Each structure stands twice: as structure tokens, then as C-alpha cells.
Tab-separated table of C-alpha atoms in Angstrom:
chain	number	residue	atom	x	y	z
A	197	MET	CA	0.014	-0.375	0.220
A	198	ILE	CA	1.647	2.778	-0.783
A	199	GLN	CA	1.766	6.333	1.764
A	200	ARG	CA	-0.418	8.957	1.919
A	201	VAL	CA	-1.369	11.452	3.676
A	202	SER	CA	-4.719	13.266	3.757
A	203	ALA	CA	-3.681	16.450	4.110
A	204	CYS	CA	-0.427	18.067	3.105
A	205	PRO	CA	1.901	18.617	5.647
A	206	ASP	CA	3.801	22.032	6.670
A	207	ARG	CA	6.741	21.320	4.494
A	208	LEU	CA	7.209	17.772	2.102
A	209	ARG	CA	10.771	16.626	2.030
A	210	ILE	CA	11.451	15.215	-1.702
A	211	ALA	CA	13.802	12.604	-2.678
A	212	LEU	CA	15.214	13.248	-6.513
A	213	LEU	CA	16.871	10.813	-7.781
A	214	VAL	CA	17.355	12.848	-11.165
A	215	LEU	CA	20.119	12.940	-13.548
A	216	ASN	CA	22.689	16.194	-13.028
A	217	GLU	CA	24.974	16.576	-15.843
A	218	SER	CA	22.932	17.078	-18.334
A	219	HIS	CA	20.894	19.819	-20.077
A	220	TRP	CA	17.746	17.961	-20.420
A	221	SER	CA	18.219	16.302	-17.084
A	222	ARG	CA	18.649	20.224	-15.231
A	223	CYS	CA	15.779	21.806	-17.009
A	224	ILE	CA	13.642	18.871	-15.356
A	225	LEU	CA	14.921	19.756	-11.912
A	226	ASP	CA	14.726	23.533	-12.891
A	227	GLY	CA	11.198	23.092	-13.369
A	228	ILE	CA	10.523	20.779	-9.971
A	229	ALA	CA	12.559	24.266	-8.283
A	230	ARG	CA	9.640	27.057	-9.811
A	231	PHE	CA	7.213	24.248	-8.531
A	232	ALA	CA	8.672	24.266	-5.868
A	233	LEU	CA	9.138	28.195	-4.685
A	234	ALA	CA	5.852	28.372	-5.740
A	235	HIS	CA	3.841	26.184	-4.923
A	236	GLY	CA	5.030	23.190	-2.970
A	237	ARG	CA	7.078	23.970	0.599
A	238	TRP	CA	9.552	20.995	-0.076
A	239	ASP	CA	12.427	19.922	1.081
A	240	ILE	CA	14.905	18.564	-1.353
A	241	TRP	CA	16.922	15.593	-1.056
A	242	MET	CA	19.734	15.010	-3.943
A	243	TYR	CA	23.156	14.038	-5.258
A	244	PRO	CA	25.246	14.726	-8.328
A	245	ARG	CA	25.156	12.178	-10.598
A	246	GLY	CA	25.378	11.029	-14.253
A	247	ILE	CA	24.438	8.025	-16.110
A	248	GLY	CA	27.350	6.202	-14.998
A	249	THR	CA	26.661	6.663	-12.170
A	250	PRO	CA	24.613	4.018	-10.054
A	251	SER	CA	21.496	5.722	-7.932
A	252	SER	CA	19.486	4.506	-5.002
A	253	LEU	CA	17.257	5.903	-2.392
A	254	PRO	CA	19.159	5.177	0.951
A	255	PRO	CA	16.939	2.010	3.258
A	256	ASP	CA	16.625	4.519	6.398
A	257	TRP	CA	15.759	7.480	3.730
A	258	SER	CA	12.196	9.143	5.199
A	259	GLY	CA	10.094	11.517	3.372
A	260	GLN	CA	6.701	11.767	2.187
A	261	GLY	CA	7.485	11.643	-2.102
A	262	VAL	CA	9.839	10.902	-4.442
A	263	ILE	CA	10.772	12.125	-7.854
A	264	SER	CA	13.523	9.579	-10.310
A	265	ARG	CA	14.541	8.664	-13.910
A	266	ILE	CA	13.439	5.047	-13.140
A	267	SER	CA	16.480	3.722	-15.622
A	268	ASN	CA	16.692	0.625	-14.444
A	269	GLU	CA	16.454	-2.579	-11.936
A	270	PRO	CA	17.705	-1.551	-8.476
A	271	LEU	CA	16.672	1.538	-8.792
A	272	ARG	CA	13.160	0.138	-8.920
A	273	GLN	CA	13.242	-1.739	-6.270
A	274	SER	CA	15.227	1.018	-3.924
A	275	ILE	CA	12.361	3.280	-3.992
A	276	ASP	CA	9.405	0.489	-4.057
A	277	GLN	CA	10.530	-0.941	-0.876
A	278	HIS	CA	9.535	2.761	0.568
A	279	ARG	CA	6.084	2.776	-0.537
A	280	LEU	CA	6.461	5.730	-1.112
A	281	PRO	CA	4.231	8.110	-4.199
A	282	THR	CA	6.601	8.163	-7.300
A	283	VAL	CA	6.851	10.126	-9.970
A	284	ASN	CA	8.705	8.385	-12.885
A	285	VAL	CA	10.864	11.322	-15.670
A	286	SER	CA	11.826	8.843	-17.417
A	287	TRP	CA	11.037	7.085	-20.455
A	288	HIS	CA	12.746	4.426	-19.472
A	289	GLY	CA	9.743	1.255	-18.713
A	290	VAL	CA	6.438	1.511	-19.145
A	291	HIS	CA	4.319	4.007	-17.014
A	292	SER	CA	1.961	2.402	-13.869
A	293	ARG	CA	0.086	3.345	-12.095
A	294	ARG	CA	3.178	2.962	-9.160
A	295	PHE	CA	5.316	4.569	-11.228
A	296	PRO	CA	3.003	7.533	-12.797
A	297	LYS	CA	5.105	9.216	-16.084
A	298	VAL	CA	4.786	12.178	-16.821
A	299	ILE	CA	7.704	13.409	-20.113
A	300	THR	CA	8.306	14.189	-23.135
A	301	ASP	CA	6.170	13.185	-25.761
A	302	PRO	CA	7.704	11.175	-27.803
A	303	HIS	CA	5.364	10.112	-30.714
A	304	GLY	CA	4.857	14.243	-30.599
A	305	GLY	CA	8.497	14.963	-31.035
A	306	GLY	CA	8.911	12.157	-34.025
A	307	ARG	CA	5.800	13.546	-36.030
A	308	LEU	CA	8.023	17.398	-35.320
A	309	ALA	CA	10.666	16.125	-36.241
A	310	GLY	CA	9.773	14.790	-39.734
A	311	GLU	CA	7.501	17.151	-40.886
A	312	PHE	CA	9.886	19.790	-40.106
A	313	PHE	CA	11.425	17.757	-43.261
A	314	VAL	CA	8.705	16.597	-45.043
A	315	ASN	CA	7.637	20.421	-45.478
A	316	ARG	CA	11.242	21.719	-46.625
A	317	GLY	CA	10.918	19.312	-48.944
A	318	PHE	CA	13.191	16.506	-48.420
A	319	THR	CA	12.435	13.328	-50.119
A	320	ASN	CA	15.332	12.019	-48.207
A	321	VAL	CA	15.376	11.294	-44.030
A	322	ALA	CA	17.271	9.565	-41.823
A	323	TYR	CA	17.563	8.713	-38.425
A	324	ILE	CA	20.288	8.076	-35.796
A	325	GLY	CA	19.388	7.512	-32.447
A	326	PRO	CA	20.827	6.390	-29.013
A	327	PRO	CA	24.110	4.346	-27.711
A	328	ILE	CA	23.358	1.324	-26.852
A	329	CYS	CA	24.439	1.624	-23.581
A	330	TYR	CA	21.152	3.941	-22.873
A	331	SER	CA	19.150	0.772	-23.177
A	332	TYR	CA	16.316	2.347	-24.563
A	333	GLN	CA	13.114	1.684	-26.393
A	334	ASP	CA	13.428	4.333	-29.181
A	335	GLU	CA	9.866	5.467	-29.606
A	336	VAL	CA	10.902	8.695	-30.927
A	337	LEU	CA	12.130	6.612	-34.357
A	338	PRO	CA	8.671	5.114	-35.562
A	339	GLU	CA	7.087	8.054	-35.813
A	340	VAL	CA	10.010	9.868	-37.952
A	341	PHE	CA	9.841	7.054	-40.263
A	342	LYS	CA	5.921	7.302	-40.636
A	343	THR	CA	6.253	10.543	-40.492
A	344	ALA	CA	8.786	10.553	-44.386
A	345	GLU	CA	7.696	7.955	-46.110
A	346	ASN	CA	3.194	8.739	-45.205
A	347	ALA	CA	4.366	11.888	-47.734
A	348	GLY	CA	6.634	9.364	-49.815
A	349	CYS	CA	10.239	10.117	-48.755
A	350	ARG	CA	12.873	7.033	-48.649
A	351	THR	CA	13.679	6.704	-44.970
A	352	PHE	CA	17.512	5.480	-43.206
A	353	GLN	CA	18.788	4.407	-40.533
A	354	PHE	CA	22.326	4.453	-39.023
A	355	VAL	CA	22.736	1.199	-37.245
A	356	PRO	CA	25.900	1.209	-34.315
A	357	ASP	CA	28.290	-1.667	-34.156
A	358	PRO	CA	27.302	-3.355	-31.195
A	359	SER	CA	31.151	-4.491	-30.518
A	360	ALA	CA	32.151	-1.105	-29.685
A	361	PRO	CA	33.690	-0.351	-26.678
A	362	GLN	CA	31.904	2.585	-25.710
A	363	PRO	CA	28.928	4.489	-26.238
A	364	ASP	CA	31.372	7.836	-27.316
A	365	TYR	CA	29.697	7.813	-31.296
A	366	ASP	CA	34.636	8.371	-32.081
A	367	TYR	CA	34.169	4.553	-31.793
A	368	GLN	CA	31.409	4.212	-34.407
A	369	ARG	CA	33.694	6.906	-36.508
A	370	ARG	CA	34.463	3.984	-39.214
A	371	ARG	CA	31.184	2.857	-39.339
A	372	LEU	CA	29.714	6.798	-39.002
A	373	VAL	CA	31.477	7.844	-42.380
A	374	GLN	CA	30.307	5.352	-44.632
A	375	TRP	CA	26.626	5.838	-43.542
A	376	VAL	CA	26.682	9.385	-44.381
A	377	ARG	CA	29.008	8.704	-47.538
A	378	SER	CA	26.072	6.563	-48.570
A	379	LEU	CA	23.356	8.541	-48.154
A	380	PRO	CA	21.546	9.777	-50.996
A	381	LYS	CA	21.817	13.488	-50.784
A	382	PRO	CA	19.875	16.424	-49.675
A	383	VAL	CA	18.768	14.147	-47.021
A	384	GLY	CA	17.753	15.628	-43.793
A	385	ILE	CA	18.789	13.303	-40.940
A	386	VAL	CA	17.264	13.300	-37.229
A	387	ALA	CA	19.630	12.742	-34.121
A	388	TRP	CA	18.372	11.242	-30.623
A	389	ASN	CA	20.874	14.224	-29.024
A	390	THR	CA	22.615	17.551	-29.922
A	391	VAL	CA	25.838	15.241	-29.007
A	392	VAL	CA	25.414	12.478	-31.848
A	393	ALA	CA	24.221	16.081	-34.632
A	394	ARG	CA	27.648	16.504	-33.269
A	395	GLU	CA	29.212	13.326	-34.746
A	396	ILE	CA	27.176	13.623	-37.547
A	397	ILE	CA	28.798	17.625	-38.397
A	398	LEU	CA	32.103	16.592	-37.512
A	399	THR	CA	31.890	13.866	-40.229
A	400	CYS	CA	30.297	15.840	-42.994
A	401	GLN	CA	32.722	18.260	-42.346
A	402	ALA	CA	35.889	15.184	-42.399
A	403	GLU	CA	34.429	14.292	-45.674
A	404	GLU	CA	34.103	17.382	-47.266
A	405	ILE	CA	30.684	17.222	-47.684
A	406	ASN	CA	27.730	20.516	-47.412
A	407	VAL	CA	26.140	21.114	-44.055
A	408	PRO	CA	22.582	22.186	-44.470
A	409	ASN	CA	22.666	22.232	-48.020
A	410	ASP	CA	23.339	18.605	-48.642
A	411	VAL	CA	23.066	17.406	-45.130
A	412	ALA	CA	20.189	18.769	-42.630
A	413	ILE	CA	20.441	17.642	-39.148
A	414	LEU	CA	17.901	18.005	-36.710
A	415	ALA	CA	18.359	16.975	-32.773
A	416	VAL	CA	15.465	15.484	-30.976
A	417	GLU	CA	17.688	16.548	-27.457
A	418	ASP	CA	19.380	19.965	-27.014
A	419	ASP	CA	22.010	20.828	-25.488
A	420	PRO	CA	23.196	24.566	-25.733
A	421	LEU	CA	26.867	24.159	-24.714
A	422	VAL	CA	27.066	21.002	-27.034
A	423	SER	CA	25.549	23.192	-29.481
A	424	LYS	CA	27.737	26.197	-29.594
A	425	LEU	CA	31.471	24.132	-29.177
A	426	SER	CA	30.121	22.653	-32.353
A	427	PRO	CA	31.753	24.179	-35.900
A	428	ILE	CA	28.118	24.999	-36.307
A	429	PRO	CA	25.285	25.594	-34.503
A	430	ILE	CA	22.477	22.605	-34.040
A	431	SER	CA	18.462	22.972	-34.531
A	432	TYR	CA	16.817	21.280	-32.448
A	433	ILE	CA	12.661	20.034	-31.170
A	434	GLU	CA	11.622	22.641	-28.512
A	435	GLN	CA	10.701	19.584	-25.725
A	436	ARG	CA	9.560	22.045	-23.293
A	437	VAL	CA	11.119	20.015	-20.819
A	438	GLU	CA	11.185	22.540	-17.580
A	439	ASN	CA	7.648	21.796	-17.721
A	440	VAL	CA	8.148	17.808	-17.690
A	441	GLY	CA	9.619	18.823	-14.163
A	442	PHE	CA	7.164	21.327	-13.062
A	443	GLU	CA	4.213	18.509	-13.897
A	444	ALA	CA	5.782	16.258	-12.466
A	445	ALA	CA	6.516	17.812	-9.204
A	446	ARG	CA	2.358	19.148	-9.470
A	447	GLU	CA	1.482	15.384	-9.897
A	448	LEU	CA	3.080	14.503	-6.810
A	449	GLN	CA	1.977	16.860	-5.314
A	450	ARG	CA	-1.821	15.765	-6.240
A	451	ILE	CA	-0.932	12.403	-5.381
A	452	ILE	CA	0.674	13.117	-1.860
A	453	SER	CA	-2.534	14.870	-1.441
A	454	GLY	CA	-4.219	12.214	-1.869
A	455	GLY	CA	-5.183	11.794	-5.679
A	456	GLU	CA	-5.172	8.884	-7.383
A	457	PRO	CA	-1.759	8.025	-9.487
A	458	ARG	CA	-3.392	8.299	-13.380
A	459	SER	CA	-4.015	5.133	-15.735
A	460	GLU	CA	-1.882	7.230	-18.263
A	461	PRO	CA	1.375	8.990	-18.624
A	462	VAL	CA	1.172	12.338	-18.341
A	463	LEU	CA	2.941	14.412	-21.920
A	464	ILE	CA	4.342	17.312	-22.533
A	465	GLU	CA	3.893	18.044	-26.118
A	466	PRO	CA	7.079	19.832	-28.207
A	467	GLU	CA	6.264	22.881	-29.099
A	468	GLY	CA	7.756	23.283	-32.247
A	469	ILE	CA	11.288	23.577	-34.003
A	470	VAL	CA	14.534	26.199	-32.770
A	471	GLU	CA	16.389	26.401	-36.131
A	472	LYS	CA	19.580	27.384	-36.051
A	473	ALA	CA	22.144	26.928	-38.847
A	474	SER	CA	22.779	23.226	-38.947
A	475	THR	CA	18.854	23.489	-41.125
A	476	ASN	CA	19.271	26.666	-42.282
A	477	THR	CA	19.311	25.404	-45.427
A	478	VAL	CA	17.918	26.878	-49.257
A	479	PHE	CA	17.926	23.994	-50.353
A	480	ALA	CA	14.694	22.760	-53.078
A	481	THR	CA	14.416	21.207	-55.740
A	482	ASP	CA	13.179	23.513	-58.171
A	483	ALA	CA	15.452	27.133	-58.650
A	484	VAL	CA	13.453	29.653	-58.779
A	485	VAL	CA	12.228	28.762	-54.808
A	486	ARG	CA	15.716	28.228	-53.851
A	487	GLU	CA	16.928	31.293	-54.677
A	488	ALA	CA	13.016	33.017	-52.853
A	489	VAL	CA	14.190	31.183	-49.945
A	490	ARG	CA	17.695	32.717	-49.897
A	491	PHE	CA	16.549	35.971	-50.670
A	492	ILE	CA	13.747	35.743	-47.312
A	493	GLN	CA	16.393	33.929	-45.290
A	494	LEU	CA	18.772	37.367	-46.139
A	495	ASN	CA	16.059	39.600	-45.556
A	496	LYS	CA	13.828	38.041	-42.785
A	497	ASP	CA	14.045	40.947	-40.468
A	498	VAL	CA	12.483	43.538	-42.852
A	499	ALA	CA	8.806	43.941	-43.871
A	500	ILE	CA	9.771	42.109	-47.084
A	501	THR	CA	6.476	40.744	-49.102
A	502	VAL	CA	5.633	38.410	-52.027
A	503	THR	CA	5.091	41.385	-54.036
A	504	ASP	CA	9.335	42.082	-52.991
A	505	LEU	CA	9.324	38.442	-53.962
A	506	THR	CA	8.340	37.939	-57.408
A	507	ARG	CA	10.163	41.678	-59.100
A	508	HIS	CA	13.403	39.680	-57.705
A	509	LEU	CA	13.020	36.986	-59.260
A	510	ASP	CA	10.855	38.419	-61.795
A	511	VAL	CA	7.862	35.731	-62.124
A	512	SER	CA	4.408	36.230	-61.556
A	513	ARG	CA	2.946	35.925	-59.272
A	514	ARG	CA	0.631	32.688	-59.504
A	515	SER	CA	3.687	30.612	-60.872
A	516	LEU	CA	5.657	31.288	-57.955
A	517	GLU	CA	2.591	29.830	-55.888
A	518	GLU	CA	2.152	26.938	-57.746
A	519	ARG	CA	6.089	26.237	-58.107
A	520	PHE	CA	5.985	27.204	-54.083
A	521	ARG	CA	3.130	24.844	-53.566
A	522	LYS	CA	5.103	22.325	-55.246
A	523	VAL	CA	8.172	21.591	-53.867
A	524	LEU	CA	7.850	22.856	-50.440
A	525	LYS	CA	4.237	22.423	-49.432
A	526	ARG	CA	3.301	25.673	-48.285
A	527	SER	CA	2.802	29.144	-49.909
A	528	PRO	CA	5.570	31.937	-50.224
A	529	ALA	CA	3.817	34.399	-47.695
A	530	GLU	CA	3.850	31.099	-44.969
A	531	GLU	CA	7.367	31.318	-45.555
A	532	ILE	CA	8.162	34.897	-45.012
A	533	ARG	CA	6.008	34.472	-42.198
A	534	LEU	CA	7.710	31.177	-40.684
A	535	ALA	CA	11.280	33.260	-41.272
A	536	ARG	CA	10.282	36.674	-39.139
A	537	VAL	CA	8.614	34.727	-36.762
A	538	ASN	CA	12.187	32.601	-36.241
A	539	VAL	CA	13.699	36.254	-35.942
A	540	LEU	CA	11.293	36.919	-33.265
A	541	LYS	CA	11.642	34.234	-30.853
A	542	ALA	CA	15.978	33.798	-31.072
A	543	ILE	CA	16.183	37.739	-30.320
A	544	LEU	CA	13.533	37.237	-27.662
A	545	GLN	CA	15.895	33.611	-26.572
A	546	GLN	CA	19.289	35.431	-26.903
A	547	THR	CA	18.330	39.131	-25.836
A	548	ASN	CA	17.114	41.334	-22.922
A	549	CYS	CA	15.777	43.837	-25.368
A	550	THR	CA	12.320	45.130	-24.941
A	551	LEU	CA	9.451	44.036	-26.696
A	552	ALA	CA	9.661	47.713	-28.092
A	553	GLU	CA	12.837	47.283	-29.302
A	554	ILE	CA	12.718	43.913	-30.639
A	555	SER	CA	10.202	45.184	-32.931
A	556	VAL	CA	11.674	47.510	-33.839
A	557	ARG	CA	14.747	45.484	-34.983
A	558	SER	CA	12.534	42.860	-36.540
A	559	GLY	CA	10.642	45.106	-38.681
A	560	PHE	CA	7.563	45.883	-36.792
A	561	SER	CA	5.982	48.878	-37.634
A	562	CYS	CA	4.950	48.805	-33.860
A	563	GLU	CA	4.496	46.503	-30.728
A	564	ASN	CA	1.181	45.809	-31.274
A	565	SER	CA	1.834	44.972	-34.909
A	566	MET	CA	5.079	42.503	-33.040
A	567	LEU	CA	2.605	40.805	-30.277
A	568	ARG	CA	-0.569	40.121	-32.685
A	569	PHE	CA	1.750	38.990	-35.678
A	570	PHE	CA	3.593	36.388	-32.477
A	571	LYS	CA	0.312	35.582	-31.108
A	572	ARG	CA	-1.177	34.432	-34.381
A	573	MET	CA	2.005	32.289	-35.488
A	574	THR	CA	2.903	30.614	-32.151
A	575	GLY	CA	-0.433	30.740	-29.900
A	576	ILE	CA	1.257	32.415	-26.757
A	577	THR	CA	2.741	35.747	-25.554
A	578	PRO	CA	6.838	37.097	-26.023
A	579	GLY	CA	6.168	37.384	-22.629
A	580	GLU	CA	5.044	33.973	-22.553
A	581	PHE	CA	7.673	32.611	-25.197
A	582	ARG	CA	10.550	34.176	-23.046
A	583	ARG	CA	9.264	32.786	-19.556
A	584	HIS	CA	8.903	29.113	-20.965
A	585	HIS	CA	12.599	28.810	-22.753
A	586	PRO	CA	15.059	29.812	-20.532
A	587	GLN	CA	17.633	32.421	-22.219
A	588	ASP	CA	21.239	32.031	-23.928
A	589	LEU	CA	21.859	35.569	-23.425
A	590	LEU	CA	24.344	37.044	-26.363
A	591	GLU	CA	23.693	40.442	-25.631
A	592	SER	CA	22.184	43.242	-23.433
A	593	ALA	CA	19.536	46.282	-24.404
A	594	ASP	CA	21.842	49.445	-23.773
């Protein structure tokens, strides 16, 4: 029987058995900390731990609940013997009422990645998953391939050498080189995380393969530091990982207060693609569309119109619309809007500029115009976007 109390005591002692070394895990911990500060009245018990460090809940530990990345059987057993309310924040294992899950949605992430390359006009989509030592049942891969194949794309998967002595992709270098060489170009590659994506970029550079026009690379899991250490900044899926921590903490508090564990996991839907240089391609099968996309990227912080495009390209609007629909499955106006909203997201994440300053920098006539555009494109306000996205500040407003 799981120990519960009918009402929360003044302070709750909560154990956090979550990795500390990765950006993903620290984002989860940030979300937990945000909930605890605002709602929880929690006393946190934790200790530094990396992926190679065995973890367990000490037999003599006492408290009211646990949030854990339950990735192996010994850890599960050490928690189970305490019979405390527990929330699992790992993709490992299965959801159960004993260990209910709060996780990012792997299927949603896979679909989003597949749709990204399909919408870019790629007909070849490849996937490279986690190192073998992670022991994941990869739920991202099927959705990437299903989405791509339903759109008529060919799909390709990297199969690592199971006899390699280490998970580091340096040990897979020869196989990785052969795989990248064998892929038909241009190709969009979905990589498990930025560590894996960086290895592909290094491989492409060594083989003199152009990134992103021949090989475009999108990471499922982001690590900003690894991206900075990459020769080319890496695009990634915005998974809203901090929300995993916040909602896991909220769910644990609910169960401690007497609520029943849910029969289905709480899934945090991905928000979208954060595009960096690794996918910022002007690739298109039509030269006119390719030049149009290049022109849009060069002028993405200016209020250009489809008329500006037709004048630059010396083509009719109808012809340009038809070419875009055929190649990219969207209109020139949609391409312009996507480029402009990505500029706004980048400024919001990378600066402390005020909204008025952002509207000027991004070519809007006024702050209200920028606010309406951002809300229409994303469903949230710039302020909400900034609050839910840890800033990677490169500059500050003077």
C-alpha cells in the first residue's frame, strides 16, 4: 500500500533521483524547483549524479515522495521498498499506477521532426538514435519514419556497432563515415541529441559534405553548450523539458494529497523547431524556389512581401505560388511568416531587449503589430515564450 497523507504537512521532504550532468535533466530540475518555490513548501533531498553513476534511495531515508528517472531495476526496487508516492520522468520502462510517468511526448517529437523535413521538401530522411548503452526502446524513430514515408520520402537508419567498447561515437567513426557517404543527397537527418548531431557534423566536415544543403541535421534533445562547441549550431525540437519537471512536481503533490495515480502518463507536447544553422538550408528542387528562400532568409528582419519576391525573381505571383506549393507544400507568404517568427524567437531568447526594441529590430511598424503577429503564429505572447524558454543571452539592451 502506498503511504499517503490526507493533507499536506507544513513541509514535505522530497527525494530527487534525477541525473544532474545533462542539460535535459537540469531543465527538469529547474521545473521542479519552480514548482517547489511557488507551491510546494518542499525540502529537497538529492545528490550529484551522472548517467554512469549507480543510484538508489537509501533504505533508511524517510520523506513524503520521490521524483526519479527510473532507468534500471535496482533503482526501481530501492524506491519501491519505501512505498512512497513516486513520479517517473524517464522514457525508460512503462507507465504504471505505482510509478506514473510525466514525460515529453516521444511520438509527438518524432512526428514534428518528420514533418519538418517533409515540409522543407526533402525526399530523403535519415535517423540516428541513442547509443546502445542507453538501453532505450526508441519511440521517436517509428514516428519519424511513419511521417516521412507517408509523404513519399525514403528513410534510412544508422545501425551502430554493438561490439564497440564505448558509447562515444568516436568508436563508431568508420561506420558513421560509411553511412553518411552512402546516404542520397540532399538528406535530412534526425539525431537523438546534440551530442550525436555534432558527431555527424564533424563527419560531414571531414568528408567535405556541405551542412546544411547536402546534409541538414535536427536534434531531438538539445544541449546549448554542445551546440556552441559544434562547428555549426544545431537545430533542435523544443521539448519544453522544464514543464516536465513542473508537472511532475504538481502530479506528486496531488498524489501526496490523496489523489489517485493516473492510468495514463502525462505527456508534454513539443512546441516546435528551434532552427539554427544546421538546418538553415536553401535547398529546394526548384531553382526559383531556392532563390526565393535565400532572398527571404537574407531579408527575414525586414517587412518584405510576396510582391518583393516576384520583383526580385522576375516571375508572376501565380507561378511563384504554384512552385512553392509543389516543392515546399506551403505558400511564399507562409515562408516569409515562418522566417520572421524565427527571428522574433531568436531575439527573445538571446537578448534582454524590450518588446518595443524587438519590434524595431525585426522590422515591424509598431510593438502592437509585432505582438499580434507573434500571438497568431505561436498561440502565446512574447512574454510567455520568454518565460518558458531559458535565455541564452548573447547581448543585452543598452
